[in-house]
mmCIF file of C-alpha atoms in Angstrom:
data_model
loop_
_atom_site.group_PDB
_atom_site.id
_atom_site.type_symbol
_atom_site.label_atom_id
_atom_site.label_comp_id
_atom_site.label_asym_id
_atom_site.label_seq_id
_atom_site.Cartn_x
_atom_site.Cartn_y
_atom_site.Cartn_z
ATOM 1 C CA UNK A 1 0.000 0.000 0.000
ATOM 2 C CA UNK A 2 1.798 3.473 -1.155
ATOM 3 C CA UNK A 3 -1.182 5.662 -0.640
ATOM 4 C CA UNK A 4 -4.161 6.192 1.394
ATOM 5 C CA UNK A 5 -6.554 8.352 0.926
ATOM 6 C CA UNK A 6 -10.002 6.203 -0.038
ATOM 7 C CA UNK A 7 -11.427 3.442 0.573
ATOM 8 C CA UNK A 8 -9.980 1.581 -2.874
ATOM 9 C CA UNK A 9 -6.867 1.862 -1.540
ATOM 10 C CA UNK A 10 -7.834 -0.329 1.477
ATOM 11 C CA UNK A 11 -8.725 -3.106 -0.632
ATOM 12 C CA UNK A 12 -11.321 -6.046 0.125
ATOM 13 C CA UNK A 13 -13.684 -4.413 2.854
ATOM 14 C CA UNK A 14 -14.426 -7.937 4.368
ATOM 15 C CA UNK A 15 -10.527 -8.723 4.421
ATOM 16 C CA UNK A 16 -9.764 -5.268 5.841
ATOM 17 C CA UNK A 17 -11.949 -5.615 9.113
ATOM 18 C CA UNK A 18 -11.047 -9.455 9.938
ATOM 19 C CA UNK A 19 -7.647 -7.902 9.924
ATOM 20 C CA UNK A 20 -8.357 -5.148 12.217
ATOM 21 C CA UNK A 21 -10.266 -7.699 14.313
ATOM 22 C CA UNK A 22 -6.915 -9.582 14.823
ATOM 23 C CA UNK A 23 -4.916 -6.158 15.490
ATOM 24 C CA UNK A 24 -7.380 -5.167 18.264
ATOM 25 C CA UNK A 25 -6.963 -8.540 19.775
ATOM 26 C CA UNK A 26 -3.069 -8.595 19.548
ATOM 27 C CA UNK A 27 -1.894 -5.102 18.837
ATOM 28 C CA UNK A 28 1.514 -5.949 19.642
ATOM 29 C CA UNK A 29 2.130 -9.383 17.249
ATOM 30 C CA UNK A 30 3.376 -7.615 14.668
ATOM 31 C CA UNK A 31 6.178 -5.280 17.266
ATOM 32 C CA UNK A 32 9.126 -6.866 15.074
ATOM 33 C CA UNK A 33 7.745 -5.299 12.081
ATOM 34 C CA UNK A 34 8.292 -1.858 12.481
ATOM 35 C CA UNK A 35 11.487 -2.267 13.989
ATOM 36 C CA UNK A 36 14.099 0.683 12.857
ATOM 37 C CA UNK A 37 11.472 1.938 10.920
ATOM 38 C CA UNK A 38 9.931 5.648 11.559
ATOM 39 C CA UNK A 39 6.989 7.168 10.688
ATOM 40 C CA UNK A 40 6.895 10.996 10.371
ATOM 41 C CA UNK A 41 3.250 12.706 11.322
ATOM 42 C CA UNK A 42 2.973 16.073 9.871
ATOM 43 C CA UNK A 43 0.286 18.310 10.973
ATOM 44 C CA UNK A 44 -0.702 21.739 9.722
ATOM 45 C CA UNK A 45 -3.752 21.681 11.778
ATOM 46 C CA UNK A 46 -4.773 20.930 15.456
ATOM 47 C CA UNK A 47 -5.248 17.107 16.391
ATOM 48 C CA UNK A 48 -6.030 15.489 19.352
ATOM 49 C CA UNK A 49 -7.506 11.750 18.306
ATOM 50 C CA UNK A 50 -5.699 11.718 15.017
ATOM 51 C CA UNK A 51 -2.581 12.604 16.863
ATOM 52 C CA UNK A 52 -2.188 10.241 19.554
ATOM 53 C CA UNK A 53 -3.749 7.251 17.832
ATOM 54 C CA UNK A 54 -1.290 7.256 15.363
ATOM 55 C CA UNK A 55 1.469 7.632 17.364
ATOM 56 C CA UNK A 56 -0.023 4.968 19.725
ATOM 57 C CA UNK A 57 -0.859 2.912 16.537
ATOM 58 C CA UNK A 58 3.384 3.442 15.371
ATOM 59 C CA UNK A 59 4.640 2.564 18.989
ATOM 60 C CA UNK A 60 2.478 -0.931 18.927
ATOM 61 C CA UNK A 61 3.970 -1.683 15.577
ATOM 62 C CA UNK A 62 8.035 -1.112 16.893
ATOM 63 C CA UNK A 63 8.128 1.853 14.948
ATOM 64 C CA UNK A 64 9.776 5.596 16.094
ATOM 65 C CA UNK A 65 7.106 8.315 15.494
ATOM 66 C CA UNK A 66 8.286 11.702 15.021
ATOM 67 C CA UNK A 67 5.712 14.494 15.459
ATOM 68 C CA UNK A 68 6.404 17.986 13.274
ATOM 69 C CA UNK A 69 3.460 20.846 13.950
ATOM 70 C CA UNK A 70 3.918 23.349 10.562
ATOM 71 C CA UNK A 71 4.447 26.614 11.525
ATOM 72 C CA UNK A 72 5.552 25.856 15.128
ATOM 73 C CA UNK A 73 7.707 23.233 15.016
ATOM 74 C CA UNK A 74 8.998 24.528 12.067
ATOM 75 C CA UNK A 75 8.799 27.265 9.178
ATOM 76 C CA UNK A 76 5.786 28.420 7.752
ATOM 77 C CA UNK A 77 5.661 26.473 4.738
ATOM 78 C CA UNK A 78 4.376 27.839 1.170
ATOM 79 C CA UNK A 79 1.722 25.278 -0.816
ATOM 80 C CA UNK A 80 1.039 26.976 -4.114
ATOM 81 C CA UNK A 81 3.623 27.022 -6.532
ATOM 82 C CA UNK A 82 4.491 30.394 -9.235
ATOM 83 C CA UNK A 83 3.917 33.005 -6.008
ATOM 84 C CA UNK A 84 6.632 35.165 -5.207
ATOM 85 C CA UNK A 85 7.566 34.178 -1.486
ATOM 86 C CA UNK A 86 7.793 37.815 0.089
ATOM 87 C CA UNK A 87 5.242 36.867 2.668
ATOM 88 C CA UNK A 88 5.741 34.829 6.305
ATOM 89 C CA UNK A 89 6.414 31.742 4.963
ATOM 90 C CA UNK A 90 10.245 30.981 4.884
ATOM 91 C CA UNK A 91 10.003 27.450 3.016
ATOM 92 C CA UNK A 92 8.187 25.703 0.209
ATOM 93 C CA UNK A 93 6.354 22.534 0.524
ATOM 94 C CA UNK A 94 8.818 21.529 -2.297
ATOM 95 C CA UNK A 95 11.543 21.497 -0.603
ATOM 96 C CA UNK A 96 10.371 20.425 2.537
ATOM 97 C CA UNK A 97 8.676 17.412 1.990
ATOM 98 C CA UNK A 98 12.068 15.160 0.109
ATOM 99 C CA UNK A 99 13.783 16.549 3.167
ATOM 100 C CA UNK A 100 11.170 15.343 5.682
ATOM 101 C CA UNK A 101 10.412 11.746 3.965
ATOM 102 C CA UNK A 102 14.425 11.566 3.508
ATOM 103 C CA UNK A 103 14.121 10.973 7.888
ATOM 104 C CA UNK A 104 11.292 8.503 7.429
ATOM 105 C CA UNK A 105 9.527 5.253 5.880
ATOM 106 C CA UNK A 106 6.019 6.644 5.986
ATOM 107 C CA UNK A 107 4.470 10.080 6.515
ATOM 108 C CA UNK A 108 1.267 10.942 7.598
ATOM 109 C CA UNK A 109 0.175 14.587 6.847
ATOM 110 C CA UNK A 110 -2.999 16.376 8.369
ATOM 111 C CA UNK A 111 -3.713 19.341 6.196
ATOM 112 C CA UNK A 112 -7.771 21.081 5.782
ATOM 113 C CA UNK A 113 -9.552 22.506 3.673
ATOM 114 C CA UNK A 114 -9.309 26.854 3.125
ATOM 115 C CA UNK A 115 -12.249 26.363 2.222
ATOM 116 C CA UNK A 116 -11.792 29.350 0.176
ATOM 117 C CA UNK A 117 -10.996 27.916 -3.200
ATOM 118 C CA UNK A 118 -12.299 24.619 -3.812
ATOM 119 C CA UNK A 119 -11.009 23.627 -7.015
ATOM 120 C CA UNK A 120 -7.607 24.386 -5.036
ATOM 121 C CA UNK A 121 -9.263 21.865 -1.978
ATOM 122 C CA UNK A 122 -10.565 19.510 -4.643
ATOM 123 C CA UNK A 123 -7.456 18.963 -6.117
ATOM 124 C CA UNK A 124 -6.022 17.759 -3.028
ATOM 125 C CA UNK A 125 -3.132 20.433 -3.372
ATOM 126 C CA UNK A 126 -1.369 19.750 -0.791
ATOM 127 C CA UNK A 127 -1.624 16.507 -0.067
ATOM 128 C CA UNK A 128 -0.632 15.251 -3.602
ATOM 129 C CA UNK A 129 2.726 17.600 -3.209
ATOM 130 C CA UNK A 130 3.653 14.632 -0.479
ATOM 131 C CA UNK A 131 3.271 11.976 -3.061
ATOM 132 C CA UNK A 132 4.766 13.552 -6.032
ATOM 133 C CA UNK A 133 7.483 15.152 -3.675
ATOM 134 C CA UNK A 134 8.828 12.593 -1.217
ATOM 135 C CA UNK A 135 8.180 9.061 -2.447
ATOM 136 C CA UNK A 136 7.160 7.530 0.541
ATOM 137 C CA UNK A 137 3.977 6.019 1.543
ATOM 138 C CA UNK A 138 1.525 8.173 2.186
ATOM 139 C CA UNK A 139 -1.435 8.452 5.269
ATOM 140 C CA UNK A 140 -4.300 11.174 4.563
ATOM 141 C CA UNK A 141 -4.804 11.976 8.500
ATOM 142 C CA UNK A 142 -7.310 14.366 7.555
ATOM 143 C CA UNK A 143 -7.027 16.020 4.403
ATOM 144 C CA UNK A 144 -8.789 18.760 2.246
ATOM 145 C CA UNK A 145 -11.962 16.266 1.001
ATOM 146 C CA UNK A 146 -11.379 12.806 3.001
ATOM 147 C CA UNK A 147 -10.138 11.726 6.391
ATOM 148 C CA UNK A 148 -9.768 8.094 5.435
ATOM 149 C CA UNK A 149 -8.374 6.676 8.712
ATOM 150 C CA UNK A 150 -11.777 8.037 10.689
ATOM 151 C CA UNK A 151 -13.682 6.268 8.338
ATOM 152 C CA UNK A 152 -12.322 3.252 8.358
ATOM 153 C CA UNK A 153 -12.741 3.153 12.707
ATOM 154 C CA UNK A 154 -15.848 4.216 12.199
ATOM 155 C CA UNK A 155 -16.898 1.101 9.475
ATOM 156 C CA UNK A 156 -14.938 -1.335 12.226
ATOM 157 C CA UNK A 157 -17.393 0.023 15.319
ATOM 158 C CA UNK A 158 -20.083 -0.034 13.208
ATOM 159 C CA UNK A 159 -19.538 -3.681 12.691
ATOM 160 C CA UNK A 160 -18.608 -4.821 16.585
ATOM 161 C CA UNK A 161 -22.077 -3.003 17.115
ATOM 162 C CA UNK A 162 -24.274 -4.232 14.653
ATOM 163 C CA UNK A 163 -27.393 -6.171 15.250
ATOM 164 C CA UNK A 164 -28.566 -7.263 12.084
ATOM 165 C CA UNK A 165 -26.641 -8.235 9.042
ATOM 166 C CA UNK A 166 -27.704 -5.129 7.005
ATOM 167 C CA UNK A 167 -28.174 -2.272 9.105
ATOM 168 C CA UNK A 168 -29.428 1.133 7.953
ATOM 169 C CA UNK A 169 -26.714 3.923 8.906
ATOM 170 C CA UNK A 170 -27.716 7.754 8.135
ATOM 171 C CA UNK A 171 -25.471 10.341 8.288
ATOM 172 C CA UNK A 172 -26.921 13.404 9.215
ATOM 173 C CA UNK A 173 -25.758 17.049 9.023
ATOM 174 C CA UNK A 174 -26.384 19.503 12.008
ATOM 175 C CA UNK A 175 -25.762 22.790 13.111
ATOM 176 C CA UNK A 176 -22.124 24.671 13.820
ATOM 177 C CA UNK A 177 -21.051 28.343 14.906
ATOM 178 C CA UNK A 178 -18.376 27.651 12.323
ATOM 179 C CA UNK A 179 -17.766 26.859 8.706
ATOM 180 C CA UNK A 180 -16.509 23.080 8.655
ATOM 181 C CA UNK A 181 -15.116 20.882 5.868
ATOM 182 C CA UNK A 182 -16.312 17.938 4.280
ATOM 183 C CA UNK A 183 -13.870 15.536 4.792
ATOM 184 C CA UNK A 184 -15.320 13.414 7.601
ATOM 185 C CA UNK A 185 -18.956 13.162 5.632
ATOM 186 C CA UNK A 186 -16.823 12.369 2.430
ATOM 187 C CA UNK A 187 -15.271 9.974 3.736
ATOM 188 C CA UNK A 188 -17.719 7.995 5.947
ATOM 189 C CA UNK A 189 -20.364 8.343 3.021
ATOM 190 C CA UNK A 190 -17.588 6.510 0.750
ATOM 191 C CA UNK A 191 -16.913 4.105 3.116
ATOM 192 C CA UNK A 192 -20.599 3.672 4.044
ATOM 193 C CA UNK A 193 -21.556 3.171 -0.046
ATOM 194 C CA UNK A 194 -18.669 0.281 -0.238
ATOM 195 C CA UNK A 195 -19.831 -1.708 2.680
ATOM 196 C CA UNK A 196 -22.995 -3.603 3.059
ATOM 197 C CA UNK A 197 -25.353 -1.361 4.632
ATOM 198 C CA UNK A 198 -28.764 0.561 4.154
ATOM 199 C CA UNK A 199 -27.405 4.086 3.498
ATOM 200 C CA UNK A 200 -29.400 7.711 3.723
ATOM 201 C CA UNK A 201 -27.691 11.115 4.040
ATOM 202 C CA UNK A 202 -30.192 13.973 5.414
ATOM 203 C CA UNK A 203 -29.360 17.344 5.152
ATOM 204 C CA UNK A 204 -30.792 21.140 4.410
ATOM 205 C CA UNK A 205 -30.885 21.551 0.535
ATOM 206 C CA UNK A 206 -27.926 23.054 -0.264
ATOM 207 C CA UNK A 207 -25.608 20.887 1.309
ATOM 208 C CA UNK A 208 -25.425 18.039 -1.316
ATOM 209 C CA UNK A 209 -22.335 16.383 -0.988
ATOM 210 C CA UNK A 210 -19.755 15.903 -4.140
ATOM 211 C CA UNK A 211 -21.000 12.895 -5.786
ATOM 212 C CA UNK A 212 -17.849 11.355 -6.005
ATOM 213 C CA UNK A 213 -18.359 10.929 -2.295
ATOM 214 C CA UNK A 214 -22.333 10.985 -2.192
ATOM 215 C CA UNK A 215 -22.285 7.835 -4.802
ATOM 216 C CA UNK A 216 -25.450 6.217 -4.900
ATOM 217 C CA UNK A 217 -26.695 6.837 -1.241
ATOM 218 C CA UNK A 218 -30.473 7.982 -0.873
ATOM 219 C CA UNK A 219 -30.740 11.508 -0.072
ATOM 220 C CA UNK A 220 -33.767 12.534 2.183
ATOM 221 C CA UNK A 221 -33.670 16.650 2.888
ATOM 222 C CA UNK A 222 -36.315 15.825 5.351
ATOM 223 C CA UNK A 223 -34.468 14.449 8.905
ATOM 224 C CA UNK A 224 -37.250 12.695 11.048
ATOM 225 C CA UNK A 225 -38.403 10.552 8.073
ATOM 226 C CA UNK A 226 -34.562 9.876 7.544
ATOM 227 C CA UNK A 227 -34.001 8.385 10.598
ATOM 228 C CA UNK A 228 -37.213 6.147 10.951
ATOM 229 C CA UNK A 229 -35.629 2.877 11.781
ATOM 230 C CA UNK A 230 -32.146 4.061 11.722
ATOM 231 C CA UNK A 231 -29.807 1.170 13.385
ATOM 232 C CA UNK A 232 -26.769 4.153 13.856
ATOM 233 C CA UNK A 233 -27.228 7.507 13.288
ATOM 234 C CA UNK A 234 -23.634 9.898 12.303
ATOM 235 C CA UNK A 235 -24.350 13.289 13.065
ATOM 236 C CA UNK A 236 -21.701 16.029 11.597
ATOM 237 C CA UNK A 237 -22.213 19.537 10.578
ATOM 238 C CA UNK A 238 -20.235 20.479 6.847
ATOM 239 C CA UNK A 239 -20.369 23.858 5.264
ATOM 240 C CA UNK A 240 -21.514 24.307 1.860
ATOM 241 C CA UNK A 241 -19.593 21.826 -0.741
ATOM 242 C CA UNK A 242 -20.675 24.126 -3.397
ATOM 243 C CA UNK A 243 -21.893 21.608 -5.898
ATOM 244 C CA UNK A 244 -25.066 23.019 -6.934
ATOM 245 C CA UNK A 245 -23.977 27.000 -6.453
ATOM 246 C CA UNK A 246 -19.585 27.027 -6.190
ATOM 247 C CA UNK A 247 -19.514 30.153 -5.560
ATOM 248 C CA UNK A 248 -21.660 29.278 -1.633
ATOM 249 C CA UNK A 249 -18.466 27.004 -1.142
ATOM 250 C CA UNK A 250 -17.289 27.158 2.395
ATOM 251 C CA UNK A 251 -20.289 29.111 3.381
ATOM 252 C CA UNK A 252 -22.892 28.276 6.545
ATOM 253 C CA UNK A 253 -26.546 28.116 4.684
ATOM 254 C CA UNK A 254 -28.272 27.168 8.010
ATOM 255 C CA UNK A 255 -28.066 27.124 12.104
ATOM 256 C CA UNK A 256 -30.758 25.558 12.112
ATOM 257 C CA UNK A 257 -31.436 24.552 15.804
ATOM 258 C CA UNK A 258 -34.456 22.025 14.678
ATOM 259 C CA UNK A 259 -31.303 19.426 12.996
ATOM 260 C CA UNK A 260 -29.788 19.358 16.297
ATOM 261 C CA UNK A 261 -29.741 15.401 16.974
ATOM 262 C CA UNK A 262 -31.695 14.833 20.522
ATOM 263 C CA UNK A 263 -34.000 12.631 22.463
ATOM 264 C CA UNK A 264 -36.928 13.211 19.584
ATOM 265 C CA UNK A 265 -34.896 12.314 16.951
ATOM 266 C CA UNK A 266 -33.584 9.443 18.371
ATOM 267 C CA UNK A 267 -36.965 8.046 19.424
ATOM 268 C CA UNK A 268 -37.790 7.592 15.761
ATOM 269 C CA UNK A 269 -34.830 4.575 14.909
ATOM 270 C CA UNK A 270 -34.848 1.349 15.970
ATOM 271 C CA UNK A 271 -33.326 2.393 19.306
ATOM 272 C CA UNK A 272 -30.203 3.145 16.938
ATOM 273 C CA UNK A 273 -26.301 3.936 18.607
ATOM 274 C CA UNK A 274 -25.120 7.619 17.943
ATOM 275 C CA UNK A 275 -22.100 8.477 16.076
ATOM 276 C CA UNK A 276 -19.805 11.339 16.141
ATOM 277 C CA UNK A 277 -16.329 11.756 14.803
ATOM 278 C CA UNK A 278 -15.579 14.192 17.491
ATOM 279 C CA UNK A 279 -14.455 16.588 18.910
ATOM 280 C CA UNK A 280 -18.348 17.395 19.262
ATOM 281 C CA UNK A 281 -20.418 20.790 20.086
ATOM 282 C CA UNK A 282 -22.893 19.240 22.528
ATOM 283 C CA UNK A 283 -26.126 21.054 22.504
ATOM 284 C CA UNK A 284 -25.240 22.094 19.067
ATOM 285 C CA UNK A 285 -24.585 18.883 16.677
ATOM 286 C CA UNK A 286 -26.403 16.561 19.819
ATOM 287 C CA UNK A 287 -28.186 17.266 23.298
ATOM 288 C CA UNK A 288 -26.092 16.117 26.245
ATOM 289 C CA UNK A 289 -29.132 13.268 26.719
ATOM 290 C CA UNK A 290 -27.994 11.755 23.360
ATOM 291 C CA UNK A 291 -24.254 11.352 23.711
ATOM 292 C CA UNK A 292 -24.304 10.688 27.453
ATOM 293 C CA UNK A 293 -27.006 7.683 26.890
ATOM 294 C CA UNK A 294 -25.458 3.653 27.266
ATOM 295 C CA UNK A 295 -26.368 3.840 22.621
ATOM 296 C CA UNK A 296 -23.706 6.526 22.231
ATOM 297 C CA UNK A 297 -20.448 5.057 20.633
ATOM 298 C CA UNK A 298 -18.188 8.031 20.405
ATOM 299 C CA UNK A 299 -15.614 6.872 23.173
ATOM 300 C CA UNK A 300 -14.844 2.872 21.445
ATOM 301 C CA UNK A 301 -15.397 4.933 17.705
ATOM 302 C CA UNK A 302 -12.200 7.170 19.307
ATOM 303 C CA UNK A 303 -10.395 4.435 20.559
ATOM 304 C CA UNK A 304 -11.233 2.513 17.133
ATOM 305 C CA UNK A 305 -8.970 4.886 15.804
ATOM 306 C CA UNK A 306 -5.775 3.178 16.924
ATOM 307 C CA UNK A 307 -7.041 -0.242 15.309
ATOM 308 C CA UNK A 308 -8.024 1.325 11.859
ATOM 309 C CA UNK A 309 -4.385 3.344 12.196
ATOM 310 C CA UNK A 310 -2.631 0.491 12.903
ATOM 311 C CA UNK A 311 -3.741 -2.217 10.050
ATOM 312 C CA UNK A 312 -2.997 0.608 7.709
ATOM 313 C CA UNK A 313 0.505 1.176 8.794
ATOM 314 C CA UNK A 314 1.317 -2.498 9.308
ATOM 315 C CA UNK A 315 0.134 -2.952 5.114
ATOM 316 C CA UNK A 316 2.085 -0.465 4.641
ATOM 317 C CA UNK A 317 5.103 -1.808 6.375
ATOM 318 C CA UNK A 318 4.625 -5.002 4.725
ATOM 319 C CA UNK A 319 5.154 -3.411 1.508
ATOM 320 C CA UNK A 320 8.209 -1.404 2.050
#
């Protein structure tokens, strides 16, 4: 595995979570493999699960993790090539990254959407400088459109938790103070359309996601019909993906309160488990009732996080 970024890249879905069945049950069997081999985790944006369950995930596996924060572990870095660099950042991304994979096996780079530009987030700008650049294997750990590893946890507690073979998963948007990217809904609807499950999104109109994410889930812009019989409900807000209208891209549409996942809602599914990628607004995206009630997942979907981490570095080990 050299790349990854969706859920292609993770290969045969069934194979994938047997394997991350046998991780979780004996993280450190495969210690020896990652021997005197380093991973380097690159963040230009804040982390707190993404952080520490991959270094936990590179520590299980024998491997040295090394930790760079852009900006204040290091220079400001330039992403966009042809500017003149007369501005605060001392370094381009072009130089940087053959210098930081020439200190590692693997690098993992966090890096969001501006949400500004989207062909520019689209494109995966920065994320692709890090393949073309440094010729290492690659780990999206959060990028501009998909945040692959989350995805992936979130398939594997979806399947410990299950009750029926098939079980209907909606992801729903709710309300944020802030403008958020699409990467987590991205991802978990690609994920979600690969595995075997009933899948709905529900959102206001004007948050459609890209269809290259969106696939061939049913949409439902109205939320309590959504959920009827839902067996796990996501909830995450996303700004404006700008499919139907670009030029809304990055923008907040609606606050409204009324998508707010709480007791109500819930009492419409088939007494489903809630979902959240966190870190969570309570009494924003979900009322305290919700994610503090025994059906709420979002601690083992964290700690999931070091499992789905882990059989994605090991493959990637296994291929160096």
């Amino acid at each position: 595995m050299k790349t990854f970024f969706n859920v292609g890249d993770i290969g045969d879905l069934d194979t994938a979570l047997e394997e991350a069945k046998q991780v979780k049950a004996t993280p450190y069997a495969w210690k020896k493999l990652g021997e005197n081999r380093t991973i380097m985790l690159v963040f230009f944006n804040s982390s707190l699960r993404t952080r520490l369950s991959s270094q936990k995930a590179a520590l299980n596996l024998g491997m040295n993790p090394i930790v760079l924060n852009i900006g204040q572990d290091s220079w400001k870095l330039e992403t966009q090539m042809g500017v003149v660099m007369d501005g605060d950042k001392s370094e381009h991304l072009k130089e940087a990254i053959p210098v930081m994979t020439s200190y590692c096996d693997i690098i993992g780079v966090r890096s969001f959407a501006g949400l500004s530009d989207r062909e520019y987030d689209y494109n995966e700008t920065v994320l692709k400088q890090f393949v073309e650049y440094g010729g290492k294997p690659v780990i999206s750990l959060e990028s501009a459109t998909v945040h692959p590893c989350q995805a992936f946890a979130d398939l594997i507690t979806i399947e410990e938790y299950r009750r029926k073979r098939r079980p209907k998963v909606v992801l729903t948007w709710a309300p944020h103070p802030k403008a958020l990217p699409q990467a987590v809904p991205d991802s978990f609807a690609q994920w979600m359309n690969a595995a075997d499950v009933e899948f709905v999104i529900t959102h206001p109109h004007g948050y459609e996601l890209d269809p290259a994410f969106a696939g061939s889930a049913r949409v439902e812009y109205d939320q309590m019909k959504a959920l009827e019989g839902a067996d796990f409900v996501y909830a995450k807000n996303w700004s404006c993906p700008g499919v139907t209208n670009p030029s809304q891209y990055g923008k907040i549409l609606s606050m409204d309160m009324g998508w707010t996942v709480d007791d109500a809602h819930m009492a419409v599914t088939d007494n489903a488990y809630f979902m959240h990628c966190l870190p969570v607004r309570r009494n924003m995206i979900v009322s305290d009732s919700v994610i503090d009630a025994p059906t709420s997942l979002v601690i083992p979907e964290a700690a999931n996080r070091v499992v789905s981490a882990q059989v994605v570095m090991k493959r990637m080990l296994e291929s160096l």
